[in-house]
Short mmCIF file of C-alpha atoms in Angstrom, two decimals:
data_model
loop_
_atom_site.label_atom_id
_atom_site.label_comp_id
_atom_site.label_asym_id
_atom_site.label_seq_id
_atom_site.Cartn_x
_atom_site.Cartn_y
_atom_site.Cartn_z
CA UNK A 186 101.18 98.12 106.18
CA UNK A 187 100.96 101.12 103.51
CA UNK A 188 98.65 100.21 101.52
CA UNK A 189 99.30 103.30 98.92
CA UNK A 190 101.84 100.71 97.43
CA UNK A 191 99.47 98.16 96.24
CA UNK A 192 97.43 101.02 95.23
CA UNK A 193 100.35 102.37 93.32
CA UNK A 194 101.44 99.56 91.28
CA UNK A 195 97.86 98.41 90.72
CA UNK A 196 97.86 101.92 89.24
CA UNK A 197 100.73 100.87 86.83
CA UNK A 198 98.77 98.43 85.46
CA UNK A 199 95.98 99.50 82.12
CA UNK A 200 93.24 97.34 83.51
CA UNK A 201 92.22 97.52 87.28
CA UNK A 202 91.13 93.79 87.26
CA UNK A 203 94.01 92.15 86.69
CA UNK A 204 95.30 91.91 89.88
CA UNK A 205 91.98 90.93 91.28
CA UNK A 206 92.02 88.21 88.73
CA UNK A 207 95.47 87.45 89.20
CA UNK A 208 94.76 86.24 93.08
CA UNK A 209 91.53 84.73 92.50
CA UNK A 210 88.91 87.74 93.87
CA UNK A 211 86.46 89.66 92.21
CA UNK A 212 87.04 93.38 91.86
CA UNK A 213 84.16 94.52 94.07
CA UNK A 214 86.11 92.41 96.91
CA UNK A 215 89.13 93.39 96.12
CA UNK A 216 88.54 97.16 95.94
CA UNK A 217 86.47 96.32 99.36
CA UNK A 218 89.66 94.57 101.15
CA UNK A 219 91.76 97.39 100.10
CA UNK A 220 89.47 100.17 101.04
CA UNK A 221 88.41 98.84 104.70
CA UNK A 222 92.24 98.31 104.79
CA UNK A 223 91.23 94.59 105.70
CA UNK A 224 93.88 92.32 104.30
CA UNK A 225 94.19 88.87 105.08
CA UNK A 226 97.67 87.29 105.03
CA UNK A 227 97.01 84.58 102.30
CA UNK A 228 95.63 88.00 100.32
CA UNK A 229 99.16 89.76 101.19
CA UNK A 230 101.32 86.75 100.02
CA UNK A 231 98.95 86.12 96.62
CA UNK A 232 99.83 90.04 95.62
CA UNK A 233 103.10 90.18 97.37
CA UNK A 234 103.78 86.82 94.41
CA UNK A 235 101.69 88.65 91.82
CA UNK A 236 103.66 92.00 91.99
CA UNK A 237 106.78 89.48 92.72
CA UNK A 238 107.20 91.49 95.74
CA UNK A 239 108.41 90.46 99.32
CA UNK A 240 105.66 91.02 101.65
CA UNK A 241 108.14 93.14 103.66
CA UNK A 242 107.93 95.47 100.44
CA UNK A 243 104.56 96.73 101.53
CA UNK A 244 105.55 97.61 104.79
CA UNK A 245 108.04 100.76 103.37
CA UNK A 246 111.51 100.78 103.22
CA UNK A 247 113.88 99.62 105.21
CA UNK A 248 115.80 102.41 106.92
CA UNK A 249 118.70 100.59 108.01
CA UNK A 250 121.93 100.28 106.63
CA UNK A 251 125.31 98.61 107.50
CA UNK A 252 128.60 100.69 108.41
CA UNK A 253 131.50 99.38 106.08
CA UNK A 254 133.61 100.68 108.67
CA UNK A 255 132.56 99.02 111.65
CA UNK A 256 130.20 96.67 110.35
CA UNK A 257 127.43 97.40 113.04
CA UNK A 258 123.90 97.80 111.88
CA UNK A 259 122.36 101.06 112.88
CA UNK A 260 118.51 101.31 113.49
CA UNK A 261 116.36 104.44 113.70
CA UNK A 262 112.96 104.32 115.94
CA UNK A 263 111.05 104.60 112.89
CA UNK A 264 112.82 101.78 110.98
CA UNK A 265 112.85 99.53 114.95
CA UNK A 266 109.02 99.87 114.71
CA UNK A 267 108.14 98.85 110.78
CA UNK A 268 110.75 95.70 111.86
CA UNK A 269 108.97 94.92 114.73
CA UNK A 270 105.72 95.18 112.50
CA UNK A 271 107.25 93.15 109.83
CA UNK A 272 108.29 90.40 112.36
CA UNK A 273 104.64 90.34 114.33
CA UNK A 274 103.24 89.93 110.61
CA UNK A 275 106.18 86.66 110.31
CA UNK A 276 104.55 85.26 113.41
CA UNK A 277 101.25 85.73 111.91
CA UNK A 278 102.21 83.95 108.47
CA UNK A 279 104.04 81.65 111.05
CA UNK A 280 100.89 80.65 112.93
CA UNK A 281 98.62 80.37 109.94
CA UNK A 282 101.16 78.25 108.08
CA UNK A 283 101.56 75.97 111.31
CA UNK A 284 97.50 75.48 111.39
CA UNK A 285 97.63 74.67 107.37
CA UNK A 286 100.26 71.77 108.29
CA UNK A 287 98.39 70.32 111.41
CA UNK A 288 94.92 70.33 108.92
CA UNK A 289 97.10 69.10 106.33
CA UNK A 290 99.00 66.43 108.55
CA UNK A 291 95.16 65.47 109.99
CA UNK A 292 94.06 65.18 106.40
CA UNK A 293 96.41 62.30 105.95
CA UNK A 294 96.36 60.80 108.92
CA UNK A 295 92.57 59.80 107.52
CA UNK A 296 93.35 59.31 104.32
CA UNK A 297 96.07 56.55 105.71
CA UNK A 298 93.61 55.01 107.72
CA UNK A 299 91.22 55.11 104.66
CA UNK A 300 93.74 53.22 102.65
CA UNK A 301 94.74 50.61 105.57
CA UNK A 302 90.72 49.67 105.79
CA UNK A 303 90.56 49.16 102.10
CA UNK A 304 93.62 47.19 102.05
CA UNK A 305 92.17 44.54 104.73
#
């Protein structure tokens, strides 16, 4: 994660808050996330859709590029590890997601049943 890219476009901006207000934080907790180097996913997708970014954005640039020629896609070590990073943060966003959608799908589950006793 390189976190001197949040930093940098926050620096675009003329007021420091508005990023912090733009994903629903305070500045003191936002300037504490960043500095601890503690971000959460959620956090990473709220300034990743802020910034109208894609979270793989903050993870550097992709050093890959396709041969016209032969069409094969050629991969440095560097670029096979930030990749492999990217995809361990997918499964992360993956997992999280899936544990939304079982609360979610438990949510209405009672809310059905809520609904059925009120109907009797």
């Amino acid at each position: 994660m390189d976190y001197n890219k949040i930093t940098y476009l926050r620096e675009k901006e003329k007021a420091k808050h508005m990023l912090a207000d733009g994903i629903g934080m305070s500045l003191h907790g936002l300037n504490l996330t960043l500095k601890n180097k503690r971000l959460t996913v959620e956090t990473l997708e709220k300034i990743a859709a802020y910034y109208k970014k894609p979270i793989s954005y903050f993870f550097g640039e992709s050093e890959y590029m396709s041969n016209s020629t032969d069409e094969h896609l050629h991969v440095n070590d560097k670029s096979l590890s930030k990749l492999i990073a990217k995809l361990e943060l997918l499964g992360e966003i993956l997992k999280e997601k899936e544990k939304n959608i079982e609360e979610l799908n438990r949510e209405i589950g009672g809310l059905k049943l809520r609904i059925k006793q009120l109907e009797e």
